[in-house]
PDB file of C-alpha atoms and ligand atoms in Angstrom:
ATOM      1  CA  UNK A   1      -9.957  -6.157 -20.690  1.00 73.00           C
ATOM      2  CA  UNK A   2      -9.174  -2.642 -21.473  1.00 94.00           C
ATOM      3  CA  UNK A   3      -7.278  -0.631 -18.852  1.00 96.00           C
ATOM      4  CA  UNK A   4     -10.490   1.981 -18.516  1.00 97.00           C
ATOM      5  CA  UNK A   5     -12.731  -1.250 -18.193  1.00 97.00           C
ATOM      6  CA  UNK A   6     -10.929  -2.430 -15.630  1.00 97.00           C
ATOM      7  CA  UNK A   7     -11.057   0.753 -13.929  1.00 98.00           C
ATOM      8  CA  UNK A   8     -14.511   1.665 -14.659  1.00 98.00           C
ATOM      9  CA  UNK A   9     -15.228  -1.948 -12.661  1.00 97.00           C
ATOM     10  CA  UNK A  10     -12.842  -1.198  -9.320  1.00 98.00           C
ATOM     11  CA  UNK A  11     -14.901   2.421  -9.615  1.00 97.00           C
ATOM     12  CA  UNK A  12     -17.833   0.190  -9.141  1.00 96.00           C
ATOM     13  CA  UNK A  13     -16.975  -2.307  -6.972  1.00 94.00           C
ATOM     14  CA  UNK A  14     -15.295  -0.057  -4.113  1.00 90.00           C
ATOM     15  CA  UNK A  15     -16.978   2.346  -2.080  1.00 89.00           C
ATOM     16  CA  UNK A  16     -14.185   4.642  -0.079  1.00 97.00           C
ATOM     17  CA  UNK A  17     -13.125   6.164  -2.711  1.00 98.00           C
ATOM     18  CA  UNK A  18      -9.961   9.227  -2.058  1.00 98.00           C
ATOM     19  CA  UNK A  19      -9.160  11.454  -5.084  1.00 98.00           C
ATOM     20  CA  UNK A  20      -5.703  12.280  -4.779  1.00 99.00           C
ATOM     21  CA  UNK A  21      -4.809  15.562  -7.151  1.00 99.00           C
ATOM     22  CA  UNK A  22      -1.748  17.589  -8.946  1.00 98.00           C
ATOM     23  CA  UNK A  23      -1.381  20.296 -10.952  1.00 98.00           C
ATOM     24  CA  UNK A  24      -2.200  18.232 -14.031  1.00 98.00           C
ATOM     25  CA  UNK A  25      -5.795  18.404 -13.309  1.00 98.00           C
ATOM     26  CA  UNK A  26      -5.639  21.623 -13.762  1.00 98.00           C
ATOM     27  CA  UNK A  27      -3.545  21.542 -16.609  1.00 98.00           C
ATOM     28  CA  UNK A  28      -6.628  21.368 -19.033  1.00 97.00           C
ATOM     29  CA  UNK A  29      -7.553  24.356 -17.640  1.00 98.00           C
ATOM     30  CA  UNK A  30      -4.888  26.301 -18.801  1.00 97.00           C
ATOM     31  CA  UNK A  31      -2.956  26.250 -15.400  1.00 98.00           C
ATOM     32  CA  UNK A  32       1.017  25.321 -15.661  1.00 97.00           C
ATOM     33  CA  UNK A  33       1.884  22.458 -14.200  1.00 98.00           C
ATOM     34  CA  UNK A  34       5.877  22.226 -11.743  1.00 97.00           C
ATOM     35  CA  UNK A  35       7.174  19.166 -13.462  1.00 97.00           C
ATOM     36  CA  UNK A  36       6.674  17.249 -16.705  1.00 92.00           C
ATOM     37  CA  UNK A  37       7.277  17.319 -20.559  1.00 90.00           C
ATOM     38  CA  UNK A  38       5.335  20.601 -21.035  1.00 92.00           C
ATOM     39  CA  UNK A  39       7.546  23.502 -22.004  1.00 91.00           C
ATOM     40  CA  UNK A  40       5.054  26.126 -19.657  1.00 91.00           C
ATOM     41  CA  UNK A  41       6.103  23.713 -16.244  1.00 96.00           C
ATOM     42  CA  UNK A  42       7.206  25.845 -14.057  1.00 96.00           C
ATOM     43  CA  UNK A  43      10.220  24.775 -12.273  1.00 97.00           C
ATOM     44  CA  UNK A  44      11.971  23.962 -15.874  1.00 95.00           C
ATOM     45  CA  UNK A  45      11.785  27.992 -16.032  1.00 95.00           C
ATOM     46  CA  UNK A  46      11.978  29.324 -12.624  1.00 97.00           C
ATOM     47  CA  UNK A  47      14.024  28.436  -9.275  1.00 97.00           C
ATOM     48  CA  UNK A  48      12.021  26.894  -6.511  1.00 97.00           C
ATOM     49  CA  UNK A  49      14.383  27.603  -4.238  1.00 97.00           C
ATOM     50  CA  UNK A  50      14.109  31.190  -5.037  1.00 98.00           C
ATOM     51  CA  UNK A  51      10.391  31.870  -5.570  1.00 98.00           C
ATOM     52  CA  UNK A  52       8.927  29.021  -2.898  1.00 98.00           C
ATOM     53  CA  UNK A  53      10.994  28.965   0.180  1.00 98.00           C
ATOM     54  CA  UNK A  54      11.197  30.591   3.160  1.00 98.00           C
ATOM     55  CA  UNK A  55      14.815  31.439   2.021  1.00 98.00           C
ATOM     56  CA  UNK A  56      13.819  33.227  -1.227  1.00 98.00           C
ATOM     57  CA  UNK A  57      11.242  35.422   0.151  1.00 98.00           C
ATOM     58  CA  UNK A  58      13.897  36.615   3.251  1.00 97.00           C
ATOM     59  CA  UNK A  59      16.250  37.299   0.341  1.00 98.00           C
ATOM     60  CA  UNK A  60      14.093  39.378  -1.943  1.00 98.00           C
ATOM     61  CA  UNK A  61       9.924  39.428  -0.907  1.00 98.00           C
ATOM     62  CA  UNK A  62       9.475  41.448  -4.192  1.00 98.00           C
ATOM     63  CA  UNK A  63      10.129  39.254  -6.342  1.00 98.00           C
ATOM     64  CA  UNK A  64       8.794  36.373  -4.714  1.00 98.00           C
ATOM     65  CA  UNK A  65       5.177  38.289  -3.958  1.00 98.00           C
ATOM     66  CA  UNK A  66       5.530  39.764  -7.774  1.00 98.00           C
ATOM     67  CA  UNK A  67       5.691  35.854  -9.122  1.00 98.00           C
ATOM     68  CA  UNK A  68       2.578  35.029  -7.167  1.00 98.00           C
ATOM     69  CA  UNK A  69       0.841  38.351  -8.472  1.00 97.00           C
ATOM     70  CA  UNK A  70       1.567  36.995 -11.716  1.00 97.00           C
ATOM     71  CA  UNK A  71       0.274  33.405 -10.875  1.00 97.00           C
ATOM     72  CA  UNK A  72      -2.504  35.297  -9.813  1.00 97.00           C
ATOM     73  CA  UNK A  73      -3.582  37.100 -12.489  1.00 96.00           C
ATOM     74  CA  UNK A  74      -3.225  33.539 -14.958  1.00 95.00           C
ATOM     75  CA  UNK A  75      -5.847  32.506 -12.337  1.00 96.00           C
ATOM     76  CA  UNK A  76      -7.870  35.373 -12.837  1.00 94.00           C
ATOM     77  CA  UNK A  77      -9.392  34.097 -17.021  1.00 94.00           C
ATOM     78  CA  UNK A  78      -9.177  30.445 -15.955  1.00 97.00           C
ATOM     79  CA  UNK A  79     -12.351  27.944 -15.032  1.00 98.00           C
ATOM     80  CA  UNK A  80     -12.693  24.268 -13.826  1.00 98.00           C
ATOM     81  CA  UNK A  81     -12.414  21.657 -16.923  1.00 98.00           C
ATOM     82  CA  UNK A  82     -14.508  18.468 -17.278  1.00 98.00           C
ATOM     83  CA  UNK A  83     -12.158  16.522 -14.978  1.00 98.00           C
ATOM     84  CA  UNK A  84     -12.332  18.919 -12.557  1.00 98.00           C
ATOM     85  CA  UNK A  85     -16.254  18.074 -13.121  1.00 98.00           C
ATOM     86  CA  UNK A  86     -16.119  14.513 -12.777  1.00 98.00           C
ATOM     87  CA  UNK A  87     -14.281  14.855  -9.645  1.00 98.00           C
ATOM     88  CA  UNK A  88     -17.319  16.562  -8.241  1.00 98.00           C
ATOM     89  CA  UNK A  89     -19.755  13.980  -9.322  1.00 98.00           C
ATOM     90  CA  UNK A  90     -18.087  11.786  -7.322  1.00 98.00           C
ATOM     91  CA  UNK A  91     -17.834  13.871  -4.335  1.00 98.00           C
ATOM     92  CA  UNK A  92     -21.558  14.150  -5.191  1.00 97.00           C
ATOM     93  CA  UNK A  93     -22.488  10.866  -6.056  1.00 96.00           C
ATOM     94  CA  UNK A  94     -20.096   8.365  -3.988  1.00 97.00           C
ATOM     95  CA  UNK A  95     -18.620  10.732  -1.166  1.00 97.00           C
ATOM     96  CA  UNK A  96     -15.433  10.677  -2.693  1.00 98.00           C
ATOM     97  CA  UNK A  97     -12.847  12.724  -0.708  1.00 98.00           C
ATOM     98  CA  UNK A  98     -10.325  15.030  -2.499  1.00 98.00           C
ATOM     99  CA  UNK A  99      -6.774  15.495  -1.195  1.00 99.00           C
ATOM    100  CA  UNK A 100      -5.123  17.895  -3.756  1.00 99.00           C
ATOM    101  CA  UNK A 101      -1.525  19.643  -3.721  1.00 98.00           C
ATOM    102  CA  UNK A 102      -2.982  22.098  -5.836  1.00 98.00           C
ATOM    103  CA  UNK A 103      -3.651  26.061  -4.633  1.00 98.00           C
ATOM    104  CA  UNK A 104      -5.342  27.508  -7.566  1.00 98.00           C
ATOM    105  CA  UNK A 105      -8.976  26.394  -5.977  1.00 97.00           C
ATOM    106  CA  UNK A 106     -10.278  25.096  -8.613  1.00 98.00           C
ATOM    107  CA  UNK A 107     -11.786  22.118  -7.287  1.00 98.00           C
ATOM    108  CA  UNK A 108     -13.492  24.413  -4.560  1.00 97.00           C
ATOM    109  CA  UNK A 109     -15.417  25.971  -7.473  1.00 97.00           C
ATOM    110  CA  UNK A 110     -17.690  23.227  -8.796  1.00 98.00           C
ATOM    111  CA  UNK A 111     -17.271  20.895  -5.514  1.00 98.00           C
ATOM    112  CA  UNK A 112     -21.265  20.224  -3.537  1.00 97.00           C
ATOM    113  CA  UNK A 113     -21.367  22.760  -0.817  1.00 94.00           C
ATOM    114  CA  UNK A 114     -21.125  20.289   1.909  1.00 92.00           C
ATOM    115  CA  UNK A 115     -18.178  18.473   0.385  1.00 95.00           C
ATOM    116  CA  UNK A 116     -14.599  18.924   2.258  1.00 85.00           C
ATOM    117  CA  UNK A 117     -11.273  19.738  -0.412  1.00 97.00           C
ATOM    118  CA  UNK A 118      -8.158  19.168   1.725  1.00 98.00           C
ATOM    119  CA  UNK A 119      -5.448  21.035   0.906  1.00 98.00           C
ATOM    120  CA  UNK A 120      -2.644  19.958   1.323  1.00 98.00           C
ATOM    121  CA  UNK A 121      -0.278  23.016  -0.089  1.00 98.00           C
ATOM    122  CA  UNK A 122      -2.346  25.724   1.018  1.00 98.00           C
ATOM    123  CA  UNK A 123      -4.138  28.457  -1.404  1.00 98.00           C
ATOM    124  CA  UNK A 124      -3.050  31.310  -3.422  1.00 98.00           C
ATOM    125  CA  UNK A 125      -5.748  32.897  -3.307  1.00 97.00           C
ATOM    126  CA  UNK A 126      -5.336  34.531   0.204  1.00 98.00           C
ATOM    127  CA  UNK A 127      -1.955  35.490   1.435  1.00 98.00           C
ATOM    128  CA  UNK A 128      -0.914  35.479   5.537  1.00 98.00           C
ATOM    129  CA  UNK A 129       1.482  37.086   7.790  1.00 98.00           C
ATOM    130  CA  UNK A 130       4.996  35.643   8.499  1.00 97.00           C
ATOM    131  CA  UNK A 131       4.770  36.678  11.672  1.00 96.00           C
ATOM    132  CA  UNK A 132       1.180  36.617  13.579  1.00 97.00           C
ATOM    133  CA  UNK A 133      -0.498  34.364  10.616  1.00 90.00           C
ATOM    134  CA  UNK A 134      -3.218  37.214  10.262  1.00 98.00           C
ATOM    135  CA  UNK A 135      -4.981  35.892   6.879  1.00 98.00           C
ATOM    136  CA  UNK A 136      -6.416  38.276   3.970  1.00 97.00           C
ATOM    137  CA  UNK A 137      -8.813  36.891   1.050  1.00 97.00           C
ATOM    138  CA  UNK A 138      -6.861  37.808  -2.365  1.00 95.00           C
ATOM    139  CA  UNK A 139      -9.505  38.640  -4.944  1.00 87.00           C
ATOM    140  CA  UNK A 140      -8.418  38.016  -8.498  1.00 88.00           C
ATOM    141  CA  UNK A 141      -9.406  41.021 -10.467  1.00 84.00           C
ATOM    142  CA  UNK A 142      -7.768  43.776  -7.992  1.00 90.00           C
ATOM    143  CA  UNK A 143      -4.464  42.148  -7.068  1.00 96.00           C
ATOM    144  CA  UNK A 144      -2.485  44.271  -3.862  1.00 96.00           C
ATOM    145  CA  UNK A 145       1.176  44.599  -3.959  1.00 96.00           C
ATOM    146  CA  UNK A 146       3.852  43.152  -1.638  1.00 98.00           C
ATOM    147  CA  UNK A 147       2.608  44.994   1.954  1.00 97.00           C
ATOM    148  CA  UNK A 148       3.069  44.845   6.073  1.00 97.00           C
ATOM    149  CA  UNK A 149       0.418  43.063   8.035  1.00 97.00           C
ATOM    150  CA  UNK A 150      -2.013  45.622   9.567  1.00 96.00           C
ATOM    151  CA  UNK A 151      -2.051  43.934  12.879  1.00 96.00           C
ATOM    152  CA  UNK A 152       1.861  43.990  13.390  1.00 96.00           C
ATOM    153  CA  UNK A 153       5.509  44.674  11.508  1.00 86.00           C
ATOM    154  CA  UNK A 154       5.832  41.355   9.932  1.00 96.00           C
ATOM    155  CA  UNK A 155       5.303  40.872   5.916  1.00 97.00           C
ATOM    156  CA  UNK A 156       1.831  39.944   4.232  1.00 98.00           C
ATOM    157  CA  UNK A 157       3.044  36.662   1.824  1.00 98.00           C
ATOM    158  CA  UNK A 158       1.119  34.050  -0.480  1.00 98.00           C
ATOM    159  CA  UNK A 159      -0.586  31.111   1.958  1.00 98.00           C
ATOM    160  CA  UNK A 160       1.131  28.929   0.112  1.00 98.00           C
ATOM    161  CA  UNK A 161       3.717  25.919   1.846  1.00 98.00           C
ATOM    162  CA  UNK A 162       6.746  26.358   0.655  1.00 98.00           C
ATOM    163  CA  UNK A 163       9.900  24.055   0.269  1.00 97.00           C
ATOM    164  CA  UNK A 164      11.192  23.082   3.770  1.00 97.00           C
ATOM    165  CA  UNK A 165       7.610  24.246   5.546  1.00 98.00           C
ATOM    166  CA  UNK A 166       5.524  21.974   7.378  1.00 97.00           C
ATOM    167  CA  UNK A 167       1.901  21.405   5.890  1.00 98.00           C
ATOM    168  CA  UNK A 168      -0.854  21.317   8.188  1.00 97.00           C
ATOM    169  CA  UNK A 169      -0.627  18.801  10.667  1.00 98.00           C
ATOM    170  CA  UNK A 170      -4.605  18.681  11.259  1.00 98.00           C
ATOM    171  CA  UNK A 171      -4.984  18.887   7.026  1.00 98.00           C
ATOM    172  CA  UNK A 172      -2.382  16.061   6.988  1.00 98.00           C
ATOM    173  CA  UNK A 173      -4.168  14.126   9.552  1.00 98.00           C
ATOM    174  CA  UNK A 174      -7.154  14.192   8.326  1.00 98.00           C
ATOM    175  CA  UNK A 175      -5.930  12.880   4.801  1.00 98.00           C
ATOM    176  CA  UNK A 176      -3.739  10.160   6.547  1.00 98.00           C
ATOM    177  CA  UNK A 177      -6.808   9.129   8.150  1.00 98.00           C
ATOM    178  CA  UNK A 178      -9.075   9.228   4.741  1.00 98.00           C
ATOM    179  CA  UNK A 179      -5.878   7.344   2.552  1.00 98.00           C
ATOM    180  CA  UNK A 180      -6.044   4.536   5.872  1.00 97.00           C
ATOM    181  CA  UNK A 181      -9.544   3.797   5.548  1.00 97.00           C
ATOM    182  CA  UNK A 182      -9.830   4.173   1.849  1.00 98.00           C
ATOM    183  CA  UNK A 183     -11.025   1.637  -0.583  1.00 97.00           C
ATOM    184  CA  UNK A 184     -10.088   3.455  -3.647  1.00 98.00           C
ATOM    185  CA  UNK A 185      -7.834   5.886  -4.699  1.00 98.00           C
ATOM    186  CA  UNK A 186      -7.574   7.933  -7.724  1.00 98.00           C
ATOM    187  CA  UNK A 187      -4.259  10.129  -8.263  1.00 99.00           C
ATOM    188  CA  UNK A 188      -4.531  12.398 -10.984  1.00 98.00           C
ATOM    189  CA  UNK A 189      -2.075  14.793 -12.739  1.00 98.00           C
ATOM    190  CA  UNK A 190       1.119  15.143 -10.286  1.00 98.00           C
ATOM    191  CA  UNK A 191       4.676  13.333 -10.982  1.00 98.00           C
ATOM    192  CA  UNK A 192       4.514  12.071  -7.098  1.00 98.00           C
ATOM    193  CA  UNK A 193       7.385  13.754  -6.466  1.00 97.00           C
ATOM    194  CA  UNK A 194       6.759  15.996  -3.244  1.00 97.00           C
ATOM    195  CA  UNK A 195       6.572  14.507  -0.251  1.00 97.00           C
ATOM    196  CA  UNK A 196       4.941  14.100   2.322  1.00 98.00           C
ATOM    197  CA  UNK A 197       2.258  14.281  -0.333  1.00 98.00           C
ATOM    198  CA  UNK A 198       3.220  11.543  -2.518  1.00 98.00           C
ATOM    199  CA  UNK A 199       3.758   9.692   0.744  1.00 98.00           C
ATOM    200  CA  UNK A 200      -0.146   9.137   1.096  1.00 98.00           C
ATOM    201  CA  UNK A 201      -0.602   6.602  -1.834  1.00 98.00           C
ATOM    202  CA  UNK A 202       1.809   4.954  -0.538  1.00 98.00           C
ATOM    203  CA  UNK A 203      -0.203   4.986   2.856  1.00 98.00           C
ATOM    204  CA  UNK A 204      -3.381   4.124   1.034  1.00 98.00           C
ATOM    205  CA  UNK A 205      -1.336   1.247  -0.823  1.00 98.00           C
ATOM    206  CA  UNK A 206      -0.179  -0.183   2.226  1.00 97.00           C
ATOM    207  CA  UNK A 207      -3.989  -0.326   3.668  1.00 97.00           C
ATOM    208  CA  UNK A 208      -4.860  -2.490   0.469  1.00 97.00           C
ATOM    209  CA  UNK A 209      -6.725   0.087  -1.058  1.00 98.00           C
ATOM    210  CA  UNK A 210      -7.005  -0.460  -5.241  1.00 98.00           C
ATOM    211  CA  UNK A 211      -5.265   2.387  -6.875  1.00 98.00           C
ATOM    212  CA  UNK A 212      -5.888   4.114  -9.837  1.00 98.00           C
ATOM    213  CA  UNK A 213      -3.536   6.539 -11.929  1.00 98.00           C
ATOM    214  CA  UNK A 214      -4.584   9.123 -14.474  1.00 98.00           C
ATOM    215  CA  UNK A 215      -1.462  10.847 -15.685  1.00 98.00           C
ATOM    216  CA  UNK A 216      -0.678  12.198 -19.142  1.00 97.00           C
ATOM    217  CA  UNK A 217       2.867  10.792 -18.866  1.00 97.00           C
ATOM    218  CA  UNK A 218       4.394   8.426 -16.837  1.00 97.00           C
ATOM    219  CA  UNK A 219       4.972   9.082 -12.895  1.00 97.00           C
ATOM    220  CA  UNK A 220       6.708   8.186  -9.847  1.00 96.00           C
ATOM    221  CA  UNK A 221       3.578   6.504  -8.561  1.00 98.00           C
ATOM    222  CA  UNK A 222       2.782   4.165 -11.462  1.00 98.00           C
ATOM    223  CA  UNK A 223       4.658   1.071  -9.544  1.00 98.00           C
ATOM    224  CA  UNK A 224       1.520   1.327  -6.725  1.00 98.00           C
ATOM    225  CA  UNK A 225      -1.114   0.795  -9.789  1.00 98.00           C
ATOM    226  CA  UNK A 226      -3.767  -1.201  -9.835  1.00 98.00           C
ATOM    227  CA  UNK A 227      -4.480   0.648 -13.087  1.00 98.00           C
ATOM    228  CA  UNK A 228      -2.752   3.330 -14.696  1.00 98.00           C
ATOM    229  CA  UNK A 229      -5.033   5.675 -17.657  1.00 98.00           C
ATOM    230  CA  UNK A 230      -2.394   7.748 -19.842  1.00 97.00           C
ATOM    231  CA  UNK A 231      -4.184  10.603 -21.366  1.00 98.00           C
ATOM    232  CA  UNK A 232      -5.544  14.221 -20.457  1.00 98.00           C
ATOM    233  CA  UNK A 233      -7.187  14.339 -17.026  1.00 98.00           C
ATOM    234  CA  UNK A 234     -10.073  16.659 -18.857  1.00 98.00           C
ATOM    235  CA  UNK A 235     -10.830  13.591 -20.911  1.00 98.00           C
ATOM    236  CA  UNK A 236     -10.226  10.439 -19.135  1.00 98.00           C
ATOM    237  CA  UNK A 237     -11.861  11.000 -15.264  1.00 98.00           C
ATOM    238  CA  UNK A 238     -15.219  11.749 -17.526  1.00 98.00           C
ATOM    239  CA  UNK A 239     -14.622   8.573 -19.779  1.00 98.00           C
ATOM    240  CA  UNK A 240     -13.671   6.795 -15.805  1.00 98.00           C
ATOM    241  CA  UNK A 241     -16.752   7.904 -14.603  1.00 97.00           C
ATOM    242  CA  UNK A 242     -19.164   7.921 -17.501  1.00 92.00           C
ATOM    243  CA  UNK A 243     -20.568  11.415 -17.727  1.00 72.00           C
TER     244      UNK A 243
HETATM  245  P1  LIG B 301       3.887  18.336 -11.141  1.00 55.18           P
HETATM  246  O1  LIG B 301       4.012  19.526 -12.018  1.00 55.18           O
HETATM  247  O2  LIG B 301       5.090  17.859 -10.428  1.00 55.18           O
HETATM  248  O3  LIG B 301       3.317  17.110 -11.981  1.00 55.18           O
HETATM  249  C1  LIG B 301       2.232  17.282 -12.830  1.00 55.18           C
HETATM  250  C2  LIG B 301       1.977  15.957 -13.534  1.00 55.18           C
HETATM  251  O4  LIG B 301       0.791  16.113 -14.316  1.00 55.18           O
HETATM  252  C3  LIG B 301       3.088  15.530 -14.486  1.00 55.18           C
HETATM  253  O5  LIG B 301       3.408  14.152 -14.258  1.00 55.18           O
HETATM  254  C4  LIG B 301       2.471  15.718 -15.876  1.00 55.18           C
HETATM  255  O6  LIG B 301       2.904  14.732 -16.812  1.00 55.18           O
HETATM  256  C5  LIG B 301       1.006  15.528 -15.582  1.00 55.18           C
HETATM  257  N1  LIG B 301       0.096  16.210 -16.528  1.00 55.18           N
HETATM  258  C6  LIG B 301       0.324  17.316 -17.267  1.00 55.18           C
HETATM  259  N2  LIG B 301      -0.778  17.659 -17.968  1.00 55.18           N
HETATM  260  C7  LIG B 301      -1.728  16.745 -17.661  1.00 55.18           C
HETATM  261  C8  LIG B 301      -3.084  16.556 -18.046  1.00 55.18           C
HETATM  262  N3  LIG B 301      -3.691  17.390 -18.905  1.00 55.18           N
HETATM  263  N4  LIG B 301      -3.761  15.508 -17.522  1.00 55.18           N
HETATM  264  C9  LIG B 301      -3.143  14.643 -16.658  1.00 55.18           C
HETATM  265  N5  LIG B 301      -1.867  14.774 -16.266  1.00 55.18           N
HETATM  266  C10 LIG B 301      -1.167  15.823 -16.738  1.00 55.18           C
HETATM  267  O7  LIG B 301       2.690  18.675 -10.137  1.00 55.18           O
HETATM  268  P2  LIG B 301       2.439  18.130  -8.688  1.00 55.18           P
HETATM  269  O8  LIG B 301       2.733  16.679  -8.605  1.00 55.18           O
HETATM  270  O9  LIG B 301       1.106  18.611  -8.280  1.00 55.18           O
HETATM  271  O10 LIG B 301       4.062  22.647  -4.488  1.00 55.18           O
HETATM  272  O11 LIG B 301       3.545  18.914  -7.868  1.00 55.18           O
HETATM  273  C11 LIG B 301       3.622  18.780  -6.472  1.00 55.18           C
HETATM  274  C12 LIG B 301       3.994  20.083  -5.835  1.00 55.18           C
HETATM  275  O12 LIG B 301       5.216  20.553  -6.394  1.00 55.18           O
HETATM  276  C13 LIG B 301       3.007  21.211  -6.092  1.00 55.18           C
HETATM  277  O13 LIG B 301       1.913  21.192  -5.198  1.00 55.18           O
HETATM  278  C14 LIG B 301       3.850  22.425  -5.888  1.00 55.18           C
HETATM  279  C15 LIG B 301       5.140  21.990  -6.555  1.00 55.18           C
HETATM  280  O14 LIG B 301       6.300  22.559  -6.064  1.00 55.18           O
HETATM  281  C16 LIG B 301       3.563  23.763  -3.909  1.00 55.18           C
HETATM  282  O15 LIG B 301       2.926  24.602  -4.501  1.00 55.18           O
HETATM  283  C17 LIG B 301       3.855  23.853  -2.472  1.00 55.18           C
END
């Protein structure tokens, strides 16, 4: 049997289903991925430790909050793709839950109104205070410069986690609990490399959930595969789920 017919059947035969997401879902979309072959990734060009830590912004918030401006306006020309679609027809169709690492909100756009994204990395798309965690909504089109929060002296930054921040302990929860009780995951487009976030295939692995991998190149989390799909997110979750 094929490796898509054998996924295509443990799509059909289990009903918890978690999709688990990186930046290569968004990949398709034009978005640069951290990590990987692709000569746009990210963190082959730029320092994390200088552009997404708590570290990097004390040492120079310009430059940091100019980055993200620039992240920004990539966002700005850029749409969901067709796996990005067939993501949302399961969310639609089979109450599939989506845990993604991803900020760009992408899967926000074309997900059913009543459907929950959990995020586990935050969003670029609004920054927050260092000090009082006032929020602001970032739109797109008119991006603001690096400020001071108007409620009190501390600095406006992306709301973003950063390397060595905690994530959300009731986002984290939540997708602990959805990974424990899951009878299906699908992880998509990330190199499993960040933890705690790789951490919860592992957790849905452990609770004998079946495990599905869609990754253009091989990844850290190919050993827990039930299945793994090489090839382009954009063109294998609609081949996976038959759109
Ligand atoms: P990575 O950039 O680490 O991994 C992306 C994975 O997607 C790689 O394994 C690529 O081979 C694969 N890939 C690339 N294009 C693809 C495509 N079209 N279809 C399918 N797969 C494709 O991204 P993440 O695992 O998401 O943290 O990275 C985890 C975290 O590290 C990110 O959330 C970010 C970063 O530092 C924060 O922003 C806090």
């Amino acid at each position: 049997m094929h490796a898509i017919e054998r996924a295509r059947e443990l799509l059909s035969n289990f009903g918890r289903i978690v999709v688990f997401t990186g930046a290569g879902v968004s990949a398709d979309s034009g978005v640069p991925t951290f990590r990987g072959s692709s000569s746009d990734a990210l963190w082959g060009k730029y320092d994390p430790q200088q552009l997404a830590s708590p570290e990097g912004f004390e040492a120079d918030p310009k430059l940091v909050y100019d980055w993200y401006t620039w992240r920004r306006s990539q966002l700005a020309s850029v749409t969901p793709n067709p796996g990005h679609n067939a993501i949302a027809v399961l969310q639609r169709e089979r109450g599939a839950i989506v845990i993604t690492q991803n900020v760009d909100g992408l899967h926000e756009r074309v997900a059913p109104s009543n459907a929950r994204v959990l995020r586990l990395h935050g969003t670029i798309l609004e920054d927050q205070c260092t000090d009082c965690s006032h929020r602001e909504t970032i739109g797109l089109t008119a991006l603001p410069p690096l400020r001071d929060c108007p409620r009190c002296l501390g600095k406006m930054r992306p709301a973003v986690v950063w390397f060595g921040e905690s994530l959300d302990g009731a986002t984290l929860h939540a997708a602990d609990d959805a990974c424990t009780s899951a009878d299906l995951m699908i992880v998509v487009g990330t190199s499993g490399q960040v933890w705690p976030a790789a951490g919860l295939v592992h957790r849905a692995k452990r609770a004998r959930a079946k495990v599905i991998v869609v990754n253009l190149e091989p990844s850290e989390l190919d050993d827990l595969a039930d299945v793994v799909l090489h090839g382009r997110a954009a063109e294998v979750l609609p081949a996976l789920v038959q759109l």
